[in-house]
Coordinates of C-alpha atoms in Angstrom, one line a residue:
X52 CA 92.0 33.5 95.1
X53 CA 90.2 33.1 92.0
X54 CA 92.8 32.9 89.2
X55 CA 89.7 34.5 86.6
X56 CA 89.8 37.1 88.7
X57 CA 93.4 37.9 89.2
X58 CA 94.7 40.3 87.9
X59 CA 97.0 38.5 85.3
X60 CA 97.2 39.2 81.4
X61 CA 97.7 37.0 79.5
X62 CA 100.6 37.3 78.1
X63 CA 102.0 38.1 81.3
X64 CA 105.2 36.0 82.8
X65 CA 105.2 36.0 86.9
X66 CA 108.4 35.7 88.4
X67 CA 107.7 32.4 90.5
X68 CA 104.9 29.8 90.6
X69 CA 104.7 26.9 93.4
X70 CA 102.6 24.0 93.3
X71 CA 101.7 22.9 96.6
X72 CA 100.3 25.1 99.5
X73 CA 101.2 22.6 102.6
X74 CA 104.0 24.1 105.0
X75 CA 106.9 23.5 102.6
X76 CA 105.0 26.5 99.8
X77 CA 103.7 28.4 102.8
X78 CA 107.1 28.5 104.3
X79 CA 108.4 30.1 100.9
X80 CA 105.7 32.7 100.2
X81 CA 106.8 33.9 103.3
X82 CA 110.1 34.3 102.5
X83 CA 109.3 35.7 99.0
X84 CA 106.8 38.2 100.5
X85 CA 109.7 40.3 101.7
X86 CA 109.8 38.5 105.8
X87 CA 113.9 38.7 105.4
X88 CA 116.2 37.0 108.4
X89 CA 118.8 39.0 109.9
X90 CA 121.3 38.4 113.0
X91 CA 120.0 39.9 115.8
X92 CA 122.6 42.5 117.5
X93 CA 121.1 40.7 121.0
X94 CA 122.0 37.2 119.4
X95 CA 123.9 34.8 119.8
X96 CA 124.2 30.7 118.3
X97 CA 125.8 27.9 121.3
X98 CA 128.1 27.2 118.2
X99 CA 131.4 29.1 118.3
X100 CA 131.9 28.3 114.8
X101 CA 128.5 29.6 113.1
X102 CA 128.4 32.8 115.6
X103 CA 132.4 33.3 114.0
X104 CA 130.6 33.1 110.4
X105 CA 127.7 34.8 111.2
X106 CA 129.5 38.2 112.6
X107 CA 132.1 38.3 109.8
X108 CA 128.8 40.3 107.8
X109 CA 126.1 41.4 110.5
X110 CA 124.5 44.2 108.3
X111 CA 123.4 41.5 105.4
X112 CA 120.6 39.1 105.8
X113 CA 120.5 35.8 105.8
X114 CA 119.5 34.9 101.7
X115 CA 122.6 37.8 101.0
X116 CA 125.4 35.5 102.8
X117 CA 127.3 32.7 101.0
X118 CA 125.2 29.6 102.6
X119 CA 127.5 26.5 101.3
X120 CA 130.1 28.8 103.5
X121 CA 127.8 29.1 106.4
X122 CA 126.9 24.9 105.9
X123 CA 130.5 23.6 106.8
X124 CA 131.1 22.2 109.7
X125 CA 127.6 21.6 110.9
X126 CA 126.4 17.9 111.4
X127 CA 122.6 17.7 111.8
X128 CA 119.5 15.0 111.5
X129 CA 118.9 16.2 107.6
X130 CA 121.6 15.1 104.7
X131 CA 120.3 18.5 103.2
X132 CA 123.1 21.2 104.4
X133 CA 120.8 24.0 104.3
X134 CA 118.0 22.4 106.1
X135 CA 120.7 21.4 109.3
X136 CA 121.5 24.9 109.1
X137 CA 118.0 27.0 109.1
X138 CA 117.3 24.2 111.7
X139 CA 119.9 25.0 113.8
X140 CA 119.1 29.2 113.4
X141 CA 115.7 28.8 113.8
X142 CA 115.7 26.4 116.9
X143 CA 119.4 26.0 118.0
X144 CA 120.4 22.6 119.9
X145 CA 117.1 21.6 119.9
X146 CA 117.9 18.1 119.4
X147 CA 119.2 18.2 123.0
X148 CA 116.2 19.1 124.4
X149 CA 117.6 22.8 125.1
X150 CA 115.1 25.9 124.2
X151 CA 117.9 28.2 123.2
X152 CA 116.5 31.3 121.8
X153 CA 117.0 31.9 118.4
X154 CA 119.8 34.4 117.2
X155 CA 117.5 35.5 114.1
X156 CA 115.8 38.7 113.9
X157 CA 113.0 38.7 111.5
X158 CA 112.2 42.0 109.2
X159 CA 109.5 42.9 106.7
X160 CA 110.8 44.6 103.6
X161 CA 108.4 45.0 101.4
X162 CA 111.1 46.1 98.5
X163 CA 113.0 43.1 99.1
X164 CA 109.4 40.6 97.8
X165 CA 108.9 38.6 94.3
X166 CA 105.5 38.0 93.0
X167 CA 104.4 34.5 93.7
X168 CA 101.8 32.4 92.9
X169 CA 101.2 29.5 95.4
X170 CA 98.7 26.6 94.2
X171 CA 97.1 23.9 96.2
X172 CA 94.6 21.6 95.8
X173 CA 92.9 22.7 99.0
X174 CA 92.8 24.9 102.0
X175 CA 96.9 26.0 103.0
X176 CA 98.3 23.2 104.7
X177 CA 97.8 20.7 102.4
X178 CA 97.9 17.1 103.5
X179 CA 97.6 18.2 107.1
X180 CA 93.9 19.0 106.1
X181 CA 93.4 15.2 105.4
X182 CA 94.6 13.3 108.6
X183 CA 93.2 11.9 111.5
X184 CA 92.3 14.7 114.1
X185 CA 92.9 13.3 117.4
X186 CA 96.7 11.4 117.3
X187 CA 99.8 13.2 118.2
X188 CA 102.0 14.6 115.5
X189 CA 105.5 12.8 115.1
X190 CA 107.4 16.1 116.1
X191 CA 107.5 18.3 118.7
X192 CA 104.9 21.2 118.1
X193 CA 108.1 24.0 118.3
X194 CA 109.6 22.0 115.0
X195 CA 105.9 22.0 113.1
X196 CA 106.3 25.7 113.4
X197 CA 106.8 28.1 110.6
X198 CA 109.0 31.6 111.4
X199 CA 107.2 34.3 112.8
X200 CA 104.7 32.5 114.3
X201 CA 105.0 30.1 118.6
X202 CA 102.9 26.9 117.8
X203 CA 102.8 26.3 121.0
X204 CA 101.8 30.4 121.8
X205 CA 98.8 30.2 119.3
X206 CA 97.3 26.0 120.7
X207 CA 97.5 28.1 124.4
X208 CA 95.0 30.9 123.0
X209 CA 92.8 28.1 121.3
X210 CA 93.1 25.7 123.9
X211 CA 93.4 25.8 127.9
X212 CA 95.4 22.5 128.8
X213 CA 98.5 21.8 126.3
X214 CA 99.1 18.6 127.7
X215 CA 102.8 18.4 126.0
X216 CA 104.8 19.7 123.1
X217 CA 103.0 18.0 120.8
X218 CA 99.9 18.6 118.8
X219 CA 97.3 16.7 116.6
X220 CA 97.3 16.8 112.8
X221 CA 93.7 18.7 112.8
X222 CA 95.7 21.7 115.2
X223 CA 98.6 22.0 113.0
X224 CA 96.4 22.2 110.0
X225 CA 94.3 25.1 111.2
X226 CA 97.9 26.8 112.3
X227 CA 98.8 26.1 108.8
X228 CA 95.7 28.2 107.5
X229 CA 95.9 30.7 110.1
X230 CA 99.3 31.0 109.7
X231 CA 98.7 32.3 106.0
X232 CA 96.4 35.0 107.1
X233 CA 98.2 36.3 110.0
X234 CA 100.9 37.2 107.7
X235 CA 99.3 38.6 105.2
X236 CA 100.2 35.9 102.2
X237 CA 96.3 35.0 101.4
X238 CA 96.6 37.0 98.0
X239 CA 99.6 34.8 96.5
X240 CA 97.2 31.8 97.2
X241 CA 95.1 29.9 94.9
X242 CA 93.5 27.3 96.3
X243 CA 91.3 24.6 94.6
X244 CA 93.9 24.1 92.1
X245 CA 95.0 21.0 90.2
X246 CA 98.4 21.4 88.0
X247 CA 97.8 18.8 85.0
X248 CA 100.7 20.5 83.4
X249 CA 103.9 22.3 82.9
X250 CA 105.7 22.9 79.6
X251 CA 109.0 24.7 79.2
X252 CA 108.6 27.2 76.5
X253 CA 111.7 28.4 74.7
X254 CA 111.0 32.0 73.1
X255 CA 113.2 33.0 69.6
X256 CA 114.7 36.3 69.2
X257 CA 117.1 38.4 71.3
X258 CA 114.3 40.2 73.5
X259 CA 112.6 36.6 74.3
X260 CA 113.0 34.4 77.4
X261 CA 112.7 30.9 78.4
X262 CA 109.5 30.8 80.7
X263 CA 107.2 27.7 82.1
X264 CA 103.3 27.5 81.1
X265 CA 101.7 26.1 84.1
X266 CA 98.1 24.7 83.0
X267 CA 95.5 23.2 85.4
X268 CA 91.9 23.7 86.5
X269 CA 90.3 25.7 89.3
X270 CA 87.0 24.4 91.3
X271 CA 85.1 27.7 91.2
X272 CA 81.1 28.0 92.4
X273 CA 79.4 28.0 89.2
X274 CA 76.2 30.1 89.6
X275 CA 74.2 29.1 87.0
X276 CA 74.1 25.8 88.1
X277 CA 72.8 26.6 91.7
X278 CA 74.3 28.0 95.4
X279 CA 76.8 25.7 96.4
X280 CA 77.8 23.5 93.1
X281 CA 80.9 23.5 91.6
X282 CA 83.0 23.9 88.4
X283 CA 86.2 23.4 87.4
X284 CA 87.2 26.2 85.4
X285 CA 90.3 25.8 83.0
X286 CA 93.7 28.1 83.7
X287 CA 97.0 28.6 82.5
X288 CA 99.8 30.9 83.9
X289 CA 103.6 31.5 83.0
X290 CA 106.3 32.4 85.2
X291 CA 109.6 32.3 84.9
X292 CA 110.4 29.8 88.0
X293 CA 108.3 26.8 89.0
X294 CA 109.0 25.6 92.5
X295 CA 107.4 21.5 93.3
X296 CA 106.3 21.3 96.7
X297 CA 104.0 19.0 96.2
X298 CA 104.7 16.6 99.0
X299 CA 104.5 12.6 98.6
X300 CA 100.8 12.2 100.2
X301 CA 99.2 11.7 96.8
X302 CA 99.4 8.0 95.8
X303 CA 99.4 5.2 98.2
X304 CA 102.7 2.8 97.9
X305 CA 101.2 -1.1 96.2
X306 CA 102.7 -4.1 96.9
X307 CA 102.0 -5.6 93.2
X308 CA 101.1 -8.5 94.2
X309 CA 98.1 -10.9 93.6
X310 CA 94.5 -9.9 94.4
X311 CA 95.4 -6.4 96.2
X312 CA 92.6 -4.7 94.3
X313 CA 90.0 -7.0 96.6
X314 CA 87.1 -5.1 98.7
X315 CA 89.1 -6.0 102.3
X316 CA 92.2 -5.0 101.1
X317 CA 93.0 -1.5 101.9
X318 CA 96.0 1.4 101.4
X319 CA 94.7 4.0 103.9
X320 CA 94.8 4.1 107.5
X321 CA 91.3 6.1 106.9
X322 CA 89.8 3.0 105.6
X323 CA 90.5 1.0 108.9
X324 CA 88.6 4.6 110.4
X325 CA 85.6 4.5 108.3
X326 CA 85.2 0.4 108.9
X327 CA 85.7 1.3 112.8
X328 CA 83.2 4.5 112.7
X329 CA 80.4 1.1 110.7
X330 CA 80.8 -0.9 114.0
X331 CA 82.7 -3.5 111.3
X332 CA 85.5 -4.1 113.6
X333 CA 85.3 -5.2 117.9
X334 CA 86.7 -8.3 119.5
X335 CA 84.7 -10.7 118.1
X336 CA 85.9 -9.6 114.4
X337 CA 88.7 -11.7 112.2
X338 CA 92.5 -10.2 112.7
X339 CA 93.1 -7.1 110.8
X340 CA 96.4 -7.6 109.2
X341 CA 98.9 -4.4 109.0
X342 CA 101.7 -4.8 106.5
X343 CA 104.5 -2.1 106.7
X344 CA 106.0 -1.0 109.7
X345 CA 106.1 2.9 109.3
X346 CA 104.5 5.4 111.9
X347 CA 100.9 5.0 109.4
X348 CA 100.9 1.2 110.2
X349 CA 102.0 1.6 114.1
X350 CA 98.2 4.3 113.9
X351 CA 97.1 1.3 112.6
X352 CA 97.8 -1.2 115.3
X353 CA 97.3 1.1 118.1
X354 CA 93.8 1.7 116.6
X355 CA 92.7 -2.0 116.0
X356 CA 94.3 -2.9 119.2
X357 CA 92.4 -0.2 121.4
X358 CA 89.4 -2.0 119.9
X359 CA 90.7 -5.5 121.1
X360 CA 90.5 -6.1 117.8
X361 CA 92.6 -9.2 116.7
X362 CA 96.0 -7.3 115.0
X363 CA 98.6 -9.3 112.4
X364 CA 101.4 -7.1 112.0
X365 CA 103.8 -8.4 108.3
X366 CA 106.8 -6.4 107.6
X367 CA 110.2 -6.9 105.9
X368 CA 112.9 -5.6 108.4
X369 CA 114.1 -7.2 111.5
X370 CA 112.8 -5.7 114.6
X371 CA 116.4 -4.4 115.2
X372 CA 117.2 -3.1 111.9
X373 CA 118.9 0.9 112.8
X374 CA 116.5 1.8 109.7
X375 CA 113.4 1.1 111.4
X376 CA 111.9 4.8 112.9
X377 CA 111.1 3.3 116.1
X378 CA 114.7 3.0 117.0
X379 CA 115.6 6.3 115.8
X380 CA 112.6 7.9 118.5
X381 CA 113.6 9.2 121.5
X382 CA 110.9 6.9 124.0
X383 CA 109.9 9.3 126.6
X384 CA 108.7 11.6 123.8
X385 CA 107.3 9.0 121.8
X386 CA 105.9 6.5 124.3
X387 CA 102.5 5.3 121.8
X388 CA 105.0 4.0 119.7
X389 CA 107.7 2.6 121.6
X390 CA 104.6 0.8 123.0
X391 CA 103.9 -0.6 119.5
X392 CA 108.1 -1.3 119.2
X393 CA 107.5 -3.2 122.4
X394 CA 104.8 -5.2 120.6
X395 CA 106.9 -5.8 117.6
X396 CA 109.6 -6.8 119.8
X397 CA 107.9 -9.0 122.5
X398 CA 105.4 -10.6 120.3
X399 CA 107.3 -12.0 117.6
X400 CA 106.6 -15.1 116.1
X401 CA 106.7 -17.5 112.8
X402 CA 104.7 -19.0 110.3
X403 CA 104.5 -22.2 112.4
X404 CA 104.5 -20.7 115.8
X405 CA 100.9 -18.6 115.5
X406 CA 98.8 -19.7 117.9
X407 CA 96.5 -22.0 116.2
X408 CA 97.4 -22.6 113.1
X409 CA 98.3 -25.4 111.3
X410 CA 96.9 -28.9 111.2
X411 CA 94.2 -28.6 108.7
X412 CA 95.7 -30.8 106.9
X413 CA 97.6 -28.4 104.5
X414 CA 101.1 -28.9 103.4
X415 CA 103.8 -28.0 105.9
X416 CA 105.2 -25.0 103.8
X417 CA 101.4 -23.6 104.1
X418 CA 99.8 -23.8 107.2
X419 CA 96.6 -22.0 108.3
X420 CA 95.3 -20.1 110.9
X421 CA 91.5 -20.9 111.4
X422 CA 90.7 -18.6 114.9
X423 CA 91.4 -15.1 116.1
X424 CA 92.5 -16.4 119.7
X425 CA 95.8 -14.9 120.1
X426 CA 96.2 -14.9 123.5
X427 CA 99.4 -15.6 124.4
X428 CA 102.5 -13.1 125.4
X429 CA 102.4 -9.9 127.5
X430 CA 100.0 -8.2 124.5
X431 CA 96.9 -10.7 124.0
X432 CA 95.5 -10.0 120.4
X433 CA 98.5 -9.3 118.5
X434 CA 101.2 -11.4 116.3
X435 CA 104.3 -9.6 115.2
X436 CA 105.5 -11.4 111.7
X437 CA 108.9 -9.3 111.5
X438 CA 111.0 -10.3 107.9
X439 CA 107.6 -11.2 106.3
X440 CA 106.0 -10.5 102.7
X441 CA 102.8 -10.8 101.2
X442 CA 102.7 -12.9 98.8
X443 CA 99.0 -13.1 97.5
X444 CA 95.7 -11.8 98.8
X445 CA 92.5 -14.2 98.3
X446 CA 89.2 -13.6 97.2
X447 CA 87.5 -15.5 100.5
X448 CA 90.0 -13.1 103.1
X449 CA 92.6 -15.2 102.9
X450 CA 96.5 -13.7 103.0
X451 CA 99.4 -15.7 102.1
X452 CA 102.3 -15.0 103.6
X453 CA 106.4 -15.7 103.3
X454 CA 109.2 -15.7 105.7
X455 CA 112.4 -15.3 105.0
X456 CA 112.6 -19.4 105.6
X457 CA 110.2 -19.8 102.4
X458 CA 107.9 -21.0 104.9
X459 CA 104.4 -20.1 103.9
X460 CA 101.4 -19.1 106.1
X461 CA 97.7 -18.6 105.3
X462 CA 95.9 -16.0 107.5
X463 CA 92.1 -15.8 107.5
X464 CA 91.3 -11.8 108.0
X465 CA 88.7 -9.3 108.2
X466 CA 90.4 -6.9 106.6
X467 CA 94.4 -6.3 105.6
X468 CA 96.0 -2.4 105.6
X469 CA 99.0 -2.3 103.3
X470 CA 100.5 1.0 104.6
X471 CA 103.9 0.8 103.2
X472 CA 104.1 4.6 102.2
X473 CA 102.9 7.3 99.1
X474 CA 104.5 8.6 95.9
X475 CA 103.8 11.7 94.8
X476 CA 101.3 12.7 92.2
X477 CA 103.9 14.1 89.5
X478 CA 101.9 13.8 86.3
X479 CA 101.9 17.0 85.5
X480 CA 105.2 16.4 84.4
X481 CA 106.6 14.1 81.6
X482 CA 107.1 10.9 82.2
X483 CA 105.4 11.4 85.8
X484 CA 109.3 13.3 86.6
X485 CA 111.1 10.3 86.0
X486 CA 114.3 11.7 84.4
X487 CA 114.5 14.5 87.3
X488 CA 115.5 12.0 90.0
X489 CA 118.3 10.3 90.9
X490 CA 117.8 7.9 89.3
X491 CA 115.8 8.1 86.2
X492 CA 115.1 5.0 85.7
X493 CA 112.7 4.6 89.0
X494 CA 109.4 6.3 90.2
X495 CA 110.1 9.3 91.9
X496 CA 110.2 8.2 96.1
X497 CA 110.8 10.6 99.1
X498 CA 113.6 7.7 100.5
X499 CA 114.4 5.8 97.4
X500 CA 114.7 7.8 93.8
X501 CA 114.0 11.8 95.3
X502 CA 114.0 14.4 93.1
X503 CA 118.4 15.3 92.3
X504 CA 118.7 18.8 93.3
X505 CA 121.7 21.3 94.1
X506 CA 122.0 21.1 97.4
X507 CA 122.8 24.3 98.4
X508 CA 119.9 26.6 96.0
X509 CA 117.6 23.0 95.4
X510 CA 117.1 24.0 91.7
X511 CA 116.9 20.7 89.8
X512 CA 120.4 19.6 88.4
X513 CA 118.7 18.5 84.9
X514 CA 116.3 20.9 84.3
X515 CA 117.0 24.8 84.8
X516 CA 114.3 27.3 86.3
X517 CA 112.5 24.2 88.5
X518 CA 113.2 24.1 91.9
X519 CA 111.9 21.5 94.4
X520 CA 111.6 21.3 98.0
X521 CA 110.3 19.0 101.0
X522 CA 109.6 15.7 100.8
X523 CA 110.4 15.5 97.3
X524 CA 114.0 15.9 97.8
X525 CA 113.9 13.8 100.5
X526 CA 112.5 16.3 103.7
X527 CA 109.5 14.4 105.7
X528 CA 110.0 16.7 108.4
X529 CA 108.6 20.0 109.0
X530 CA 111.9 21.3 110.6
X531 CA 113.8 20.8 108.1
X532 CA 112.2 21.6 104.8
X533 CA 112.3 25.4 105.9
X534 CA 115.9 25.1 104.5
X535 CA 114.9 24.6 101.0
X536 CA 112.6 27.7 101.2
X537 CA 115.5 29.3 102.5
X538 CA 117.9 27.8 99.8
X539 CA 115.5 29.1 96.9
X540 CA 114.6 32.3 98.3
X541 CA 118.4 32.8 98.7
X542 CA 118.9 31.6 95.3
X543 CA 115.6 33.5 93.6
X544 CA 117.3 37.1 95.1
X545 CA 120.7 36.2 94.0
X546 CA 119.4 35.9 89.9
X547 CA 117.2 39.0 90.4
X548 CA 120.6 41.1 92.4
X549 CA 122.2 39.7 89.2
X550 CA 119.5 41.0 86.6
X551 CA 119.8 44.0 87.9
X552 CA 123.3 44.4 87.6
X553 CA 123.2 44.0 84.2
X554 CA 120.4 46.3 83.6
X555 CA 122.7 48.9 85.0
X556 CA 125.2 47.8 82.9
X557 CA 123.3 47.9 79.9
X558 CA 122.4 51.1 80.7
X559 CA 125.7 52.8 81.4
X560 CA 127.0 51.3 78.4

């Protein structure tokens, strides 16, 4: 959509505007475009308890019922109540491996939608559009879905062989964009956008009301400067709801330590693709050193390791540590990186223990590894350096490392990947949306510092009229962030139930 084009005055306030168009906004527009869940009279959920709610008030939807009621009870893989429940509606014990059907019927009431404006900085899907086309996704492809739509009905029509039930990034991206046009949400879109502001305004006078000016720029083909080039053409809209779904992709994690802004240090596991697609890496090359020990850097060390690439893998936790995600992975669905767990695990070894290093005549507490044979253990090539940190980068390749001893060890590298996670991009707001997280003090983090919402409508506890949803309050998963859509969808028809009630009111009075 082309927001010069839209038909919008100027002084016009929509009801809702979200920023971000990856699953967690796509998942909402559908919701505020009048798709409305019901109970089915055929359904039926394996738990007692929710069925005993759910039948107390079959005629109402879903967004009508009381959802902190509908919450209790229910233990699920999300702290975010709503999100365990939609989960369990939407794909009921799916955690045991079961494919119960789902008791929701799905309607389209037109009368029941709320304008919405949905912006994104490219194509729906968001981040999906930017990863690596040919690894597996985390999750199943039934808990990538969105409602309405099988994932795994629409990869059988584009592909003949699904191997399993899971799918690449590049797949789930176009279902993403599909997914928008099947149902008919491509004119709430605006794609292209970047938000590089939103202001509260407070309006005097009895008739006036509190809105948000949302101001950012639109990459639009600008004619007169040829086919194909492009502009970026200022807008501003005003609504009376802003939803973040912004996600957490934007701004790779640092370490902030000395010489990470060196040539051969990189914060992208697209970096370690581009120097693989230059022929820059084989078996002959220097160890790449991963540091982090997240899904990003296990793509990492699978990568470099397929290449017989020499691999250094540096990260802070224990190989045992509950926290890490390969011991919360189930391993027969996840066998690539139980394989890399098995790695981690098996190949452990200390500053003084890497094969090679040391006597070169540096002190004890710094030894140095001259060679990239690492050929011992049951997976040649690769060093696991568990409760490690990184303690300065050099300009001649050289990474200095720390155990927890204090013990110090000098790695010569081709190329180090710090893939330790991604903040979001909240500079649009003031004070990059510091004072809307938990703790206002700290950068805004999916794990550490997300955004403090109610959990039950996800509106932000300090700031009125801004919701947030996915990552940013602490949702990686697919699966679950559908609860928050639901949550503000349920809590967006509640206030306009409410306005009208008082219209009438007003009226009789």
């Amino acid at each position: 959509m082309d927001l010069q084009n839209k038909d919008i005055l100027p002084r016009e306030i929509l009801p809702v505007v979200v920023i971000g168009n990856g699953p967690s906004g796509i998942c909402l527009s559908y919701l505020l475009s009048g798709y409305t869940p019901y109970l089915s009279p055929e359904g039926t959920h394996p738990n007692p308890l929710l069925q005993g709610k759910l039948d107390q008030q079959p005629h109402l939807s879903l967004m009508e019922l009381d959802l902190e009621y509908l919450c209790e009870g229910l233990e699920g893989r999300s702290s975010n109540p709503v999100a365990v429940l939609f989960d369990s509606l939407l794909l009921p014990d799916s955690d045991f491996g079961l494919d119960h059907a789902s008791p929701l019927l799905w309607r389209y009431e037109p009368e029941r939608a709320t304008p919405h404006l949905v912006l994104g900085k490219g194509p729906p899907g968001g981040a999906w559009h930017a990863m690596e086309g040919s690894m597996l996704t985390l999750s199943l492809a039934n808990w990538m879905e969105l409602p309405g739509l099988k994932l795994k009905e629409w990869m059988r029509e584009k592909r003949r062989n699904v191997r399993n039930d899971r799918a690449t990034p590049a797949e789930i991206a176009s279902y993403y964009q599909h997914y928008v046009n099947q149902m008919g949400l491509e004119d709430s879109f605006a794609c292209g956008t970047t938000v590089t502001s939103i202001q509260r305004v407070n309006c005097e006078g009895a008739s006036g009301r509190p809105f948000w000016k949302v101001q950012g720029t639109q990459k639009r083909e600008a004619d007169e400067l040829g086919e194909g080039s492009l502009s970026e053409v200022p807008f501003t809209v005003c609504a009376d709801y802003v939803v973040l779904a912004t996600g957490t992709h934007d701004i790779p994690a640092r370490l902030g330590v000395e010489g990470e802004g060196l040539p051969f240090v990189c914060h992208s596991f697209w970096e370690l693709e581009a120097a693989i697609s230059r022929g820059q890496l084989d078996h002959t090359s220097d160890p790449v050193l991963v540091v982090g020990a997240g899904l990003t850097a296990a793509d990492a060390v699978l990568a470099a390791h397929h290449l017989n690439t020499p691999v250094y893998h540096a990260f802070r936790r224990s190989v045992t540590d509950p926290g890490l995600i390969f011991n919360q992975l189930p391993k027969l669905l996840y066998p690539e990186y139980h394989k890399v767990h098995q790695m981690m695990t098996q190949q452990q070894q200390h500053g003084q223990d890497i094969p090679n290093s040391g006597g070169t005549g540096t002190p004890v507490d710094q030894q140095e590894n001259n060679t990239a044979s690492m050929s011992t253990g049951s997976y040649p090539g690769y060093v696991s350096l568990p409760k490690h940190r990184v303690v300065a980068f050099k300009p001649d390749r050289k990474c200095v490392l720390e155990g927890e001893d204090g013990c110090r060890t000098v790695l010569q590298v081709s190329m180090a990947l710090v893939l330790i996670g991604a903040h979001p991009n909240l500079s649009f707001l003031p004070e990059n949306g510091r004072p809307l997280g938990l703790n206002p003090q700290e950068p805004i983090t999916c794990r550490r510092n997300p955004l403090e919402v109610d959990p039950y409508t996800y509106e932000s506890v300090s700031e009125g009229g801004l919701y947030a949803m996915g990552p940013l309050v602490g949702e990686n998963f697919v699966r679950f962030l559908k609860g928050g859509a639901l949550a503000i969808a349920s809590d967006l028809a509640k206030k306009q139930r409410a306005k009208e009630e008082n219209r009438t009111t007003l009226r009789v009075s």
